[in-house]
PDB file of C-alpha atoms in Angstrom:
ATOM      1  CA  UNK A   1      94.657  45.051 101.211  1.00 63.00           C
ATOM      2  CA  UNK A   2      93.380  41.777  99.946  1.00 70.00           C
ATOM      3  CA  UNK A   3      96.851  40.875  98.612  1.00 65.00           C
ATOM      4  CA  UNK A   4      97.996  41.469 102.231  1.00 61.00           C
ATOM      5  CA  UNK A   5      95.599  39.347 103.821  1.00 68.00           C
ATOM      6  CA  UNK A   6      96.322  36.200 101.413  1.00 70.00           C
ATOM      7  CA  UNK A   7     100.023  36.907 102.338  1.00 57.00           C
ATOM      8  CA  UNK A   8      99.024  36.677 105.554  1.00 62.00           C
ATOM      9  CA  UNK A   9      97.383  33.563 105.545  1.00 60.00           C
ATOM     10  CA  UNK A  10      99.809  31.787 103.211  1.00 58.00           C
ATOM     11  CA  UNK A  11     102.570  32.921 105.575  1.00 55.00           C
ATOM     12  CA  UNK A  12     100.546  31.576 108.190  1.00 59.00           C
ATOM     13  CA  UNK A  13     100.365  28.118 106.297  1.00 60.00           C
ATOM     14  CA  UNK A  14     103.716  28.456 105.003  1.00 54.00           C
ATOM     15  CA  UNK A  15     105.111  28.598 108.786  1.00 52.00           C
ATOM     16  CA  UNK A  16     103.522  25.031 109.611  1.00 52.00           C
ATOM     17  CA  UNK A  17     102.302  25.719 113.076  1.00 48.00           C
ATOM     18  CA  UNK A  18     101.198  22.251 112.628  1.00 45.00           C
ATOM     19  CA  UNK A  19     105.034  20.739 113.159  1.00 50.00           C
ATOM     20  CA  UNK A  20     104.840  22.598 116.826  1.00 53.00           C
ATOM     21  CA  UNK A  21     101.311  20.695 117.837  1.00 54.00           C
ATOM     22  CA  UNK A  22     100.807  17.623 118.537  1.00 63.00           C
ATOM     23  CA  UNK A  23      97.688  15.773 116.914  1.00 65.00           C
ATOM     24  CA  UNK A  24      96.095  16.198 113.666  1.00 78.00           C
ATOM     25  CA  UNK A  25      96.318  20.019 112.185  1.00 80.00           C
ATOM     26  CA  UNK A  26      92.517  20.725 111.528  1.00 75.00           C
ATOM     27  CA  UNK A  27      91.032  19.701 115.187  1.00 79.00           C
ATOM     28  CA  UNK A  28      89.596  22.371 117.301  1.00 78.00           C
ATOM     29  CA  UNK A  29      91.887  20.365 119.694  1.00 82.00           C
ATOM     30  CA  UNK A  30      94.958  21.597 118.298  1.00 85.00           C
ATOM     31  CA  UNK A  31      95.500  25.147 120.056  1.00 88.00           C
ATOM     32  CA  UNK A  32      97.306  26.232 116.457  1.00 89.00           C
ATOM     33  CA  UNK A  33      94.319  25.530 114.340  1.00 88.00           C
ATOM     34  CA  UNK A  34      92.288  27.632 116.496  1.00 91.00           C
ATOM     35  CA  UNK A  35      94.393  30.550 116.504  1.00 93.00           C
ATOM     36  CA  UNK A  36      94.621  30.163 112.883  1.00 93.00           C
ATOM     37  CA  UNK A  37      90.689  30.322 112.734  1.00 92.00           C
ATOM     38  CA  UNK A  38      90.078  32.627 114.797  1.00 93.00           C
ATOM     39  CA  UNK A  39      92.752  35.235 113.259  1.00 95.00           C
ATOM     40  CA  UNK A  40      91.119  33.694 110.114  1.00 94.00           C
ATOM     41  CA  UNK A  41      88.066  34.829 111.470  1.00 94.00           C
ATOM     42  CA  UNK A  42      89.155  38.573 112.727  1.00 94.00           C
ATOM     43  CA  UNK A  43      90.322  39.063 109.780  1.00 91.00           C
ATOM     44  CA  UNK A  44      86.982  38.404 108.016  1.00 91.00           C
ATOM     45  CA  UNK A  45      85.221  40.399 110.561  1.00 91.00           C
ATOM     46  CA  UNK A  46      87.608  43.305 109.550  1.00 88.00           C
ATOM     47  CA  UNK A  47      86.818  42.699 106.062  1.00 88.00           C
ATOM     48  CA  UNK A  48      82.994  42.616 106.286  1.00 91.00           C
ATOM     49  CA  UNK A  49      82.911  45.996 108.202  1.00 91.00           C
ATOM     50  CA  UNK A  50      85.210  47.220 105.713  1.00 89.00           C
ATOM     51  CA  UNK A  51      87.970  48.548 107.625  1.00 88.00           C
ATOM     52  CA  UNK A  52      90.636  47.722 104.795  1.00 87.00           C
ATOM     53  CA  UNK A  53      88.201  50.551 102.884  1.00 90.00           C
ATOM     54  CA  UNK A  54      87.633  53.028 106.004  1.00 91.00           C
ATOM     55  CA  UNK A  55      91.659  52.502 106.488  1.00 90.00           C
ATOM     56  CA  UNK A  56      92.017  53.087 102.944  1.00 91.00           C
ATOM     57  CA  UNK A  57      89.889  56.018 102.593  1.00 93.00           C
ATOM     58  CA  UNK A  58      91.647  58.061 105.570  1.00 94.00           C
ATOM     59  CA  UNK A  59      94.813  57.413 104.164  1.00 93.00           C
ATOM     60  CA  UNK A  60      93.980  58.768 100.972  1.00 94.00           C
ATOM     61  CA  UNK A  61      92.722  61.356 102.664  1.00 95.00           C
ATOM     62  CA  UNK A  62      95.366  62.286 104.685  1.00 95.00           C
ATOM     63  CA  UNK A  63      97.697  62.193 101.821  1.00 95.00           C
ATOM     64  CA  UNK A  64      95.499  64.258  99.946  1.00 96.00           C
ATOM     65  CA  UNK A  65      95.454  66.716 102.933  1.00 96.00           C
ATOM     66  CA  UNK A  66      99.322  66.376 102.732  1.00 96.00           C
ATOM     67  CA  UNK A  67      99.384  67.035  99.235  1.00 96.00           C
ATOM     68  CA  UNK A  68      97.342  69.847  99.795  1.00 96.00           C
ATOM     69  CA  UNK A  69      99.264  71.370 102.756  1.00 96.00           C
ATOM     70  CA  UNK A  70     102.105  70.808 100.007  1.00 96.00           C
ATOM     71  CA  UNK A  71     100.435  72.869  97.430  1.00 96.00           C
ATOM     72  CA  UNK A  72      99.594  75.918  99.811  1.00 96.00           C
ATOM     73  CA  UNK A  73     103.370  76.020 100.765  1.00 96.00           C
ATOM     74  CA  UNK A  74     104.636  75.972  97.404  1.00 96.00           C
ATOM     75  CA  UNK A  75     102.006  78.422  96.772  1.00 96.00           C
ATOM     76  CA  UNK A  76     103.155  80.699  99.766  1.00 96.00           C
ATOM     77  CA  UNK A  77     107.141  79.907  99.022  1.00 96.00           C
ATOM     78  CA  UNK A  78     106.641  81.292  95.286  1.00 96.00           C
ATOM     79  CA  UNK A  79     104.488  84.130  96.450  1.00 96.00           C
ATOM     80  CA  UNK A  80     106.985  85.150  99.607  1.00 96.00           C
ATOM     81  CA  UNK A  81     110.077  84.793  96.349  1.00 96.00           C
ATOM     82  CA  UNK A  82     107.977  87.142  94.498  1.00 96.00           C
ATOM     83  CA  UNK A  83     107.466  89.135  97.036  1.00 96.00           C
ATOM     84  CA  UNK A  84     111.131  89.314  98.108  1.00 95.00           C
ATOM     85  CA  UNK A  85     112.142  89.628  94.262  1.00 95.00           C
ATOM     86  CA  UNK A  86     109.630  92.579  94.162  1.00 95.00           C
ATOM     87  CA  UNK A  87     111.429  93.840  97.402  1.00 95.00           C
ATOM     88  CA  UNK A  88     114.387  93.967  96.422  1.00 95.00           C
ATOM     89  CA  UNK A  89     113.381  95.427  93.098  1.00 95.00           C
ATOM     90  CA  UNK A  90     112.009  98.431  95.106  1.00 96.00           C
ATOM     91  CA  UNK A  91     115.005  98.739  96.864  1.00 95.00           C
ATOM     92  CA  UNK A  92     117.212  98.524  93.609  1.00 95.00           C
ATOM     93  CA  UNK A  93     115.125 101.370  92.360  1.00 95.00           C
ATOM     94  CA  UNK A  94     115.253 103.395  95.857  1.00 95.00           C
ATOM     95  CA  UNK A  95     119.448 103.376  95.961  1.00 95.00           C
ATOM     96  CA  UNK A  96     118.951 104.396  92.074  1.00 94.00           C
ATOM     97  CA  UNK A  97     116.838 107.026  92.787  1.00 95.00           C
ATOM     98  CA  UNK A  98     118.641 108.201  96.109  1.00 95.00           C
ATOM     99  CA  UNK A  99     122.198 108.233  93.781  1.00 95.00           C
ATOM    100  CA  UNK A 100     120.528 110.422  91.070  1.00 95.00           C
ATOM    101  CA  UNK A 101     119.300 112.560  93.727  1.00 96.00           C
ATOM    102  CA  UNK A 102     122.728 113.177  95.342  1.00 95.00           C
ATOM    103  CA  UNK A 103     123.986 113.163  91.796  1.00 93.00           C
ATOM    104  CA  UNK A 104     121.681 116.036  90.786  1.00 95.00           C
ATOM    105  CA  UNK A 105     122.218 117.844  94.231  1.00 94.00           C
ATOM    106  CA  UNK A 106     126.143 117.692  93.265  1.00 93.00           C
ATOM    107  CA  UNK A 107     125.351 119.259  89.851  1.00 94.00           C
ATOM    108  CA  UNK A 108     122.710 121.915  91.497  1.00 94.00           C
ATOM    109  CA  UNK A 109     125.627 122.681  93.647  1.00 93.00           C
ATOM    110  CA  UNK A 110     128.227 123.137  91.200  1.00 93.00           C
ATOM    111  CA  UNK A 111     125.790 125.288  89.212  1.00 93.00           C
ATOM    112  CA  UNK A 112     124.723 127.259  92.469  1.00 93.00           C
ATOM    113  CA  UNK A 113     128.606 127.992  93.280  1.00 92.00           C
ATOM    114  CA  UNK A 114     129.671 128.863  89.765  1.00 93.00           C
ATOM    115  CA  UNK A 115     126.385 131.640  89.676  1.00 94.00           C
ATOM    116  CA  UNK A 116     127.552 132.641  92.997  1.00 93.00           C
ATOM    117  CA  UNK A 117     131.338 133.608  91.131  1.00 92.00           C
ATOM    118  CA  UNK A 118     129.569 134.925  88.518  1.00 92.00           C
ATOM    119  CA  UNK A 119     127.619 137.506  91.027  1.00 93.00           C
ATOM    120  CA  UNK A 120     131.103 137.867  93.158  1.00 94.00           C
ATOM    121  CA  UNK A 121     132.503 138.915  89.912  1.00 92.00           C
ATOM    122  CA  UNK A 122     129.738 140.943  89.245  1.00 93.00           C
ATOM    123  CA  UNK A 123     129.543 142.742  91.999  1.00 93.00           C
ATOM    124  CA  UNK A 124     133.189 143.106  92.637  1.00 94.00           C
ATOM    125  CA  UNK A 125     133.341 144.754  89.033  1.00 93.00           C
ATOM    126  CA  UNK A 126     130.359 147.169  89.609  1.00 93.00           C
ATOM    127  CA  UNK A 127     131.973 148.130  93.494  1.00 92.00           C
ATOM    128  CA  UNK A 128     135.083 148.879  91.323  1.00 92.00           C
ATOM    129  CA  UNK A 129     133.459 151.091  88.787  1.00 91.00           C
ATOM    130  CA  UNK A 130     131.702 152.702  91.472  1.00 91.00           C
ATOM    131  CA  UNK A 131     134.823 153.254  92.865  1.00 90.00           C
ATOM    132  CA  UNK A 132     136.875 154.193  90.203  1.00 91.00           C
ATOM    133  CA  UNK A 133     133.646 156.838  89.357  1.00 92.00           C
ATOM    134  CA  UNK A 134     134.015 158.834  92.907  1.00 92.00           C
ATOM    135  CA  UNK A 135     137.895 158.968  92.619  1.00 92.00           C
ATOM    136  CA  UNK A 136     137.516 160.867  88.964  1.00 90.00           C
ATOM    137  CA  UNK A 137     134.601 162.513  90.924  1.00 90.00           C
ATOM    138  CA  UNK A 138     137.020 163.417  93.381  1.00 89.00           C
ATOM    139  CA  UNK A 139     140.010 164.385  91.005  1.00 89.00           C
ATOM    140  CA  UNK A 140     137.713 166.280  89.273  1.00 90.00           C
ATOM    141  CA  UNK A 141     136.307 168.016  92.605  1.00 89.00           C
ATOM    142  CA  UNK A 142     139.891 168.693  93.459  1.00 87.00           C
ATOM    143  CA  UNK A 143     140.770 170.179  90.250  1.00 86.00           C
ATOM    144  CA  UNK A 144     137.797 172.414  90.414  1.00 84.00           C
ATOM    145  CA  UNK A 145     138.339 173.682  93.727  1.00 86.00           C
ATOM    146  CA  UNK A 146     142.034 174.226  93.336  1.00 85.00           C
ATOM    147  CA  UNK A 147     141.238 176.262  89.838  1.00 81.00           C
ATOM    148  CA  UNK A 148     138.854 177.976  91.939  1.00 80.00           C
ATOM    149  CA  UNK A 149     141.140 179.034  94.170  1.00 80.00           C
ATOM    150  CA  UNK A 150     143.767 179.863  92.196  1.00 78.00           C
ATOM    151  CA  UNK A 151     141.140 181.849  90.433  1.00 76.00           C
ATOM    152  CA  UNK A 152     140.369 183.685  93.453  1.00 79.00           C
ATOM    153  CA  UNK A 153     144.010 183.742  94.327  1.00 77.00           C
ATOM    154  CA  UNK A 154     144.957 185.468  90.984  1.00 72.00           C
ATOM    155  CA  UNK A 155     142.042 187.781  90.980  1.00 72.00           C
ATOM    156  CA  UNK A 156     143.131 188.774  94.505  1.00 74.00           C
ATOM    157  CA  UNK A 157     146.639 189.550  93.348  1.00 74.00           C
ATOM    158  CA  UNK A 158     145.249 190.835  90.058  1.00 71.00           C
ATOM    159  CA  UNK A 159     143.000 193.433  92.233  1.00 72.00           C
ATOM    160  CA  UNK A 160     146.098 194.079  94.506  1.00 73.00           C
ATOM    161  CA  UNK A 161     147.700 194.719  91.438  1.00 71.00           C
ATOM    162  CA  UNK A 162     145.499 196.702  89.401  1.00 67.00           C
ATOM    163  CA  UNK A 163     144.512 199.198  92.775  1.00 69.00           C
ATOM    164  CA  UNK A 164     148.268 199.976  93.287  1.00 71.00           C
ATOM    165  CA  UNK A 165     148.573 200.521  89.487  1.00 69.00           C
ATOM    166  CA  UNK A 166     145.359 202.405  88.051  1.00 67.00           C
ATOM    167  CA  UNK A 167     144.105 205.106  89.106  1.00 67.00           C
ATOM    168  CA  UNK A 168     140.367 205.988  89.724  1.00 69.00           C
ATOM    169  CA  UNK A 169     139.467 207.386  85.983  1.00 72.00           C
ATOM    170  CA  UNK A 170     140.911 203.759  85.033  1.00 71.00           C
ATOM    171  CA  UNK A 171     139.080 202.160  87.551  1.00 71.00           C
ATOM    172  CA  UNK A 172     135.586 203.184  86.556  1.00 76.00           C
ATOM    173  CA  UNK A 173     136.465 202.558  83.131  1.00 79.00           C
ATOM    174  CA  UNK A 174     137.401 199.196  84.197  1.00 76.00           C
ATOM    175  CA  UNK A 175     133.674 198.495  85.767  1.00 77.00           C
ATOM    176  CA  UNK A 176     132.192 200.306  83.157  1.00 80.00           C
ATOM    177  CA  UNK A 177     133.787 197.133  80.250  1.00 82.00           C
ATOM    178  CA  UNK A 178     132.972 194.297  82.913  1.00 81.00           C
ATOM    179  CA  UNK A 179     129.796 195.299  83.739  1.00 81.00           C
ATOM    180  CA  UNK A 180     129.033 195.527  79.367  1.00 81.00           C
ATOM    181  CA  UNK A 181     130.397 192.265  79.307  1.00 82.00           C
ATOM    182  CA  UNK A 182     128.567 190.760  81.962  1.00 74.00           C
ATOM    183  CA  UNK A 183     125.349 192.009  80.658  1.00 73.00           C
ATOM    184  CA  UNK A 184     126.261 190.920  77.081  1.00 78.00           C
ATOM    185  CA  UNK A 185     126.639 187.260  78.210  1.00 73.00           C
ATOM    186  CA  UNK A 186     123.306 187.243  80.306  1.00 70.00           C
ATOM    187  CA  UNK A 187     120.945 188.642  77.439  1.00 64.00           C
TER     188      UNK A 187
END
């Protein structure tokens, strides 16, 4: 500030006010000379309340408000890129997690219709066994019952037969054997 107030004053000089008045240069007369002393003297006045200092002093302060407004935003922009680089981590790690998911539900699903073949096939074998059981159930039914009556058929005609043929003495004899062999195969 000092430098600035000898510029000032040498400029002052430098400028000759004294060429644009007439009379001698240091006369209270001369309308220059007393500007010159009394800026001279304003600027003293400035000086011995020290308002180059006070000036001084807020500047520095404001810039060192500045530079601390400047700190806090570089403190907040690095914080808000971590944040955002912790974002989109999360969000990298979501979409990974959502594709494995639908991955794994594709596989579940695969598994889930392949055990559901296996079952068809299962079950479409056992409904054929069962199947194939009741018609040799069946065949064998129908043999039986067509044995049993051609059993009774025969043994009608046999009887037929037998009463046109033998006579009552045979007849009796005839019970007589079936009713010995009947009792033979129960004891």
């Amino acid at each position: 500030m000092r430098k600035l107030i000898t510029l000032s004053a040498l400029g002052t000089l430098m400028a000759s006010p004294a060429l644009a008045a007439s009379g001698p240069f240091f006369s209270l007369r001369n309308t220059d000379f007393v500007v010159l002393l009394g800026f001279l003297l304003f600027l003293a006045v400035l000086v011995y309340f020290k308002v180059p200092k006070m000036l001084g002093s807020q500047l520095d302060r404001r810039a060192e408000g500045i530079r601390n407004e400047l700190e806090e935003a570089r403190a907040l922009r690095e914080e808000a890129q971590t944040l955002l680089a912790s974002y989109e981590r999360q969000q990298r790690e979501v979409q990974d997690q959502a594709e494995q998911i639908v991955a794994q539900a594709k596989i579940d699903a695969e598994s889930a219709a392949e055990q559901a073949r296996k079952d068809l096939d299962a079950s479409i074998t056992r409904r054929l066994a069962a199947a194939e059981e009741q018609i040799k159930s069946a065949e064998t039914s129908a043999v039986k019952e067509v044995r049993d009556r051609a059993i009774t058929v025969a043994v009608a005609a046999a009887s037929d037969v037998i009463a046109e043929e033998l006579g009552a003495q045979d007849k009796a004899k005839l019970v007589d054997e079936s009713i010995k062999t009947v009792g033979a195969k129960l004891h």
